Backbone as a chain_set.jsonl record, in Angstrom:
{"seq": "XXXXXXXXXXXXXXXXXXXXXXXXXXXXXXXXXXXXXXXXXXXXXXXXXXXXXXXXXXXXXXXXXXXXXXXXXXXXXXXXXXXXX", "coords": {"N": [[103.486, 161.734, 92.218], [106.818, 163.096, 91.411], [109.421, 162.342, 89.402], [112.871, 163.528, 89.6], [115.047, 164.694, 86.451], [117.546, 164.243, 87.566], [117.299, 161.651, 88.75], [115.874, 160.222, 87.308], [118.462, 159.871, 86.113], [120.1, 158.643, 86.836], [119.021, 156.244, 87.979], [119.273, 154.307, 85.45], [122.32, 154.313, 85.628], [123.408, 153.213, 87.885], [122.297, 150.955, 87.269], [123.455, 150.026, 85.043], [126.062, 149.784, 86.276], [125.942, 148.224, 88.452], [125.32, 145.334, 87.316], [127.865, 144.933, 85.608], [129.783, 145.129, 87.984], [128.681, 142.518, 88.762], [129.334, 140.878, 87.04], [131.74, 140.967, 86.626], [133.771, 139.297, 87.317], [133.455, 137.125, 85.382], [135.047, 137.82, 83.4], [137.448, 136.735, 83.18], [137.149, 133.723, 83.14], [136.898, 130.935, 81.461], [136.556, 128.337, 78.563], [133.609, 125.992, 78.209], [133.42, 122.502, 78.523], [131.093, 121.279, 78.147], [129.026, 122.188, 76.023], [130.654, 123.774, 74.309], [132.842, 122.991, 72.691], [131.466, 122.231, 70.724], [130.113, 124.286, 69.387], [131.801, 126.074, 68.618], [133.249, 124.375, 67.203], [131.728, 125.051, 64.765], [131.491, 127.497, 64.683], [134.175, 128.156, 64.103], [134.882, 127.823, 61.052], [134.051, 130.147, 59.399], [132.748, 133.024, 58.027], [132.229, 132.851, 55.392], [130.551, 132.022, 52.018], [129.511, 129.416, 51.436], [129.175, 128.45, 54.65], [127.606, 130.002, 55.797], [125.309, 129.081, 54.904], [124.947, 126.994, 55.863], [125.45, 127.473, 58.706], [122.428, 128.206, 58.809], [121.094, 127.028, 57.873], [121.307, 123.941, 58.786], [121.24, 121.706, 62.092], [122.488, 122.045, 65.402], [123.439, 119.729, 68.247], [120.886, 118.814, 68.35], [119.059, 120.827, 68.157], [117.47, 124.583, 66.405], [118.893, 127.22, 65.865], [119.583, 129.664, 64.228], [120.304, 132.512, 64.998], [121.812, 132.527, 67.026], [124.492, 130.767, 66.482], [125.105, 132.07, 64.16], [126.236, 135.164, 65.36], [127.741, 133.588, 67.301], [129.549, 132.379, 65.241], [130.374, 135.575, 64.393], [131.892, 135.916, 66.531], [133.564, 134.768, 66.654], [134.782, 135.699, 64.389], [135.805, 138.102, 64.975], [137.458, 137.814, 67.568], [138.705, 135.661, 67.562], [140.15, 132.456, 68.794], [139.701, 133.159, 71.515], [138.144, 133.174, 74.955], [137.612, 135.567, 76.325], [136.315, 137.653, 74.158]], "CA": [[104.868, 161.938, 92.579], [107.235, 163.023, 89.82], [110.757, 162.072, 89.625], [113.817, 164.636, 88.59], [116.149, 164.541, 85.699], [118.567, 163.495, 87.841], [116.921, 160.459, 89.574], [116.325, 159.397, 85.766], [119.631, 159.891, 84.862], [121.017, 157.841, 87.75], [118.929, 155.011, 88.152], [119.751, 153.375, 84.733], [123.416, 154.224, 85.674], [122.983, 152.442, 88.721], [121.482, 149.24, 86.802], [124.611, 149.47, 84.935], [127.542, 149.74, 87.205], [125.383, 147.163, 89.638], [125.898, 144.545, 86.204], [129.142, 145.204, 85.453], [130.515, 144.472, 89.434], [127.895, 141.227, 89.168], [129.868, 140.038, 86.158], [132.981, 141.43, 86.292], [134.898, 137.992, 87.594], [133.009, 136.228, 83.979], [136.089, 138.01, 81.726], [138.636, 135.599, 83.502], [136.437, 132.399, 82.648], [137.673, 130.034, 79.632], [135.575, 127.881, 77.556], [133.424, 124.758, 79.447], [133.469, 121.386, 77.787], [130.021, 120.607, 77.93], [128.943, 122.212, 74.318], [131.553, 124.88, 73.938], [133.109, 122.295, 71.339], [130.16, 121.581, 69.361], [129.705, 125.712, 68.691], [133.422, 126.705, 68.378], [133.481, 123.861, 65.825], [130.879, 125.379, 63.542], [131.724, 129.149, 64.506], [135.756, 128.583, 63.142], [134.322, 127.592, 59.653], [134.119, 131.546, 58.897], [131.603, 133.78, 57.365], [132.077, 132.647, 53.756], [128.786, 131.55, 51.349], [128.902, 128.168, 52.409], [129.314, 128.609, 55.833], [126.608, 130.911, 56.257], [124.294, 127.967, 54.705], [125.286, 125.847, 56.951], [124.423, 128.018, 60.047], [121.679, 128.935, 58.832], [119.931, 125.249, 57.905], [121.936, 122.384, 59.633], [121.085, 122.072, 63.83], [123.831, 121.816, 66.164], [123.083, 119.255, 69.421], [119.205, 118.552, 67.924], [118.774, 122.484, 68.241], [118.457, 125.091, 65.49], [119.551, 128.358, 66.03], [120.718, 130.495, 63.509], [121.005, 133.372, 65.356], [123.385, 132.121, 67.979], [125.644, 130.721, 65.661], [125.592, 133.666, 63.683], [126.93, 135.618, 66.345], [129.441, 133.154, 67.212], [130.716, 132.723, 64.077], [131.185, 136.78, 63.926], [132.668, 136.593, 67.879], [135.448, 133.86, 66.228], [135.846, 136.104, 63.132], [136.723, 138.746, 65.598], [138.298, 137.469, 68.675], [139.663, 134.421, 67.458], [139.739, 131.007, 69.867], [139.603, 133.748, 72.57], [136.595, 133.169, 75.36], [137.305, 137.136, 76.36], [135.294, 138.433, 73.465]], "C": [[105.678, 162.021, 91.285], [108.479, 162.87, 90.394], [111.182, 162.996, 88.426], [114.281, 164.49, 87.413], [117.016, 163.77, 86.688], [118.143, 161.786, 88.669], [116.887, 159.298, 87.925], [117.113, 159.103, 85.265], [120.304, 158.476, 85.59], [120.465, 156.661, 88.002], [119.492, 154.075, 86.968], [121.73, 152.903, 84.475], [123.63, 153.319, 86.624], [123.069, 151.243, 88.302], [122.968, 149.049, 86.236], [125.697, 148.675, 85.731], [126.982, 148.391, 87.684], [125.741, 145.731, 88.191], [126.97, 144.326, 86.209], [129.86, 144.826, 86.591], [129.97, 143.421, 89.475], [129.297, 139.959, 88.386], [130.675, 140.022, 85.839], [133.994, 140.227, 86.649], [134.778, 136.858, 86.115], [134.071, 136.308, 82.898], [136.837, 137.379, 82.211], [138.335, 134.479, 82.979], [136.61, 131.938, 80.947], [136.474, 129.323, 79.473], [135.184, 127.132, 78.619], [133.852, 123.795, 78.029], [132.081, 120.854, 77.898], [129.297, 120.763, 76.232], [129.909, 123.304, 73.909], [132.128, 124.223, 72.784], [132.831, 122.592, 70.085], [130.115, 123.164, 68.514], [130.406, 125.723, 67.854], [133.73, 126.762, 67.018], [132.827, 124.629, 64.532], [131.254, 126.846, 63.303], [133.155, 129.177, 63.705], [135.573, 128.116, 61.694], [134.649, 128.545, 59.005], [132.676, 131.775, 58.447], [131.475, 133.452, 55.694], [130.421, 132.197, 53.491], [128.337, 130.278, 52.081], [128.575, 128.023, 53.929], [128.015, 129.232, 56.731], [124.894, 129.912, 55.786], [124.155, 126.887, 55.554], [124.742, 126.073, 58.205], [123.533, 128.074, 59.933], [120.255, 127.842, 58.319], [119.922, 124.068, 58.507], [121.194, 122.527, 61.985], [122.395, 121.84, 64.586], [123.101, 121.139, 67.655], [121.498, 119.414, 69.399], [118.639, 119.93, 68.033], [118.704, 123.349, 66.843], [118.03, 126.574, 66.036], [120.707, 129.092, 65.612], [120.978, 131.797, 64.271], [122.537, 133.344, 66.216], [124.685, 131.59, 67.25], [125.915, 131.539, 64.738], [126.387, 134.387, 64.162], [127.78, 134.847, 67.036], [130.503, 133.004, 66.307], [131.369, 134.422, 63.705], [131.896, 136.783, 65.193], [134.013, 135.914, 67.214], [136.011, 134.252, 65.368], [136.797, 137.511, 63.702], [137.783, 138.68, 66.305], [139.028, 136.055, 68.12], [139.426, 133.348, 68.121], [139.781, 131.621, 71.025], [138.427, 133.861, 73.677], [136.811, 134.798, 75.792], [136.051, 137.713, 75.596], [134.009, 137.663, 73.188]], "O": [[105.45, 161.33, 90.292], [108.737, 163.144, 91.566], [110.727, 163.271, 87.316], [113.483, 163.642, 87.015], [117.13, 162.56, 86.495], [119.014, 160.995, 89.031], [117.464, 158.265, 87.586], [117.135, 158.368, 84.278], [120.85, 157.535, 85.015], [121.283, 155.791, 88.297], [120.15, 153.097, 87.326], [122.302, 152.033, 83.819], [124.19, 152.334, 86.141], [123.822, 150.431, 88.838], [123.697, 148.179, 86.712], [126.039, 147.495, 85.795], [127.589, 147.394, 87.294], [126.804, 145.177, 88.473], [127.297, 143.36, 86.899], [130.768, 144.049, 86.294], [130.545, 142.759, 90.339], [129.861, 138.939, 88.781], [130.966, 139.329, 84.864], [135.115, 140.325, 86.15], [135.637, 136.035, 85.798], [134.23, 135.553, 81.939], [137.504, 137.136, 81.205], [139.204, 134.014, 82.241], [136.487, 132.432, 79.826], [135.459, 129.595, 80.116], [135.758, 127.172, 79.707], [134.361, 124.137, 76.962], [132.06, 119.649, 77.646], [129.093, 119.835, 75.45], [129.659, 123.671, 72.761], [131.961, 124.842, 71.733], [133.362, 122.947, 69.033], [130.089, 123.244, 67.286], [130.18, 125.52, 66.661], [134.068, 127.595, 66.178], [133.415, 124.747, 63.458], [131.343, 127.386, 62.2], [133.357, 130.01, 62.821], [136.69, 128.114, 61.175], [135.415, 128.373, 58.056], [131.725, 130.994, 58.478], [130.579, 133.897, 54.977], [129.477, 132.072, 54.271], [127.418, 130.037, 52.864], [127.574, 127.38, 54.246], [127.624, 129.008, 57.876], [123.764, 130.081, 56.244], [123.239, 126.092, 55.768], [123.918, 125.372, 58.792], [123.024, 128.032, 61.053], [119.029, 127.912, 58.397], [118.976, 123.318, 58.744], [120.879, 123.473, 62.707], [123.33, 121.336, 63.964], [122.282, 121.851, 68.235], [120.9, 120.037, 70.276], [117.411, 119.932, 67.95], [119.597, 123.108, 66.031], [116.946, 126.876, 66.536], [121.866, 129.255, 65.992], [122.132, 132.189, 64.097], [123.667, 133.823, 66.119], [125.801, 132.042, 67.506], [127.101, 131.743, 64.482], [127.453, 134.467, 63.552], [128.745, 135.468, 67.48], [131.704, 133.268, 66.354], [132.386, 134.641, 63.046], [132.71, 137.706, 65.212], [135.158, 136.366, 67.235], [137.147, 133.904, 65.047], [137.876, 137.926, 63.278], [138.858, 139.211, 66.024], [140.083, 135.687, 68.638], [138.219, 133.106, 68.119], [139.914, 130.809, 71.941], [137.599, 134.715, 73.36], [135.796, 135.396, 75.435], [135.031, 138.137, 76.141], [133.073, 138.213, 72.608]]}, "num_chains": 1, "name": "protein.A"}
């Protein structure tokens, strides 16, 4: 059985949209208080030298994960104290 161009084109559009209406009530939602803190704290530091040593050796809540705080520290150098972005 072979499938069209267009069945290809449309299922991964599909997967989208179907996402996007799942999660579309999530951009109203503000920070929690369970570790949202603990990040925030380390992400408003900035991207400077030190900063980036810090993410990138220290743990946060017996955890380490530099990527994730990587990427929060660039969501807080963008968006600011904003949970939107």
């Amino acid at each position: 059985m072979t499938r069209s161009r267009f069945q290809e084109a449309v299922l991964p559009l599909f997967v989208a949209l179907a996402t996007i209406a799942v999660f579309w009530t999530c951009l109203r939602c503000g920070f929690i208080t369970f570790d949202d803190p603990f990040f925030l704290d380390r992400a408003a530091r900035g991207l400077g030298a030190s900063a980036w040593r810090e993410l990138l050796t220290r743990q946060c809540l017996g955890k380490y994960a530099p990527l994730s705080s990587l990427t929060l520290a660039a969501d807080f150098a963008l968006w600011g104290i904003n949970p939107f972005g």
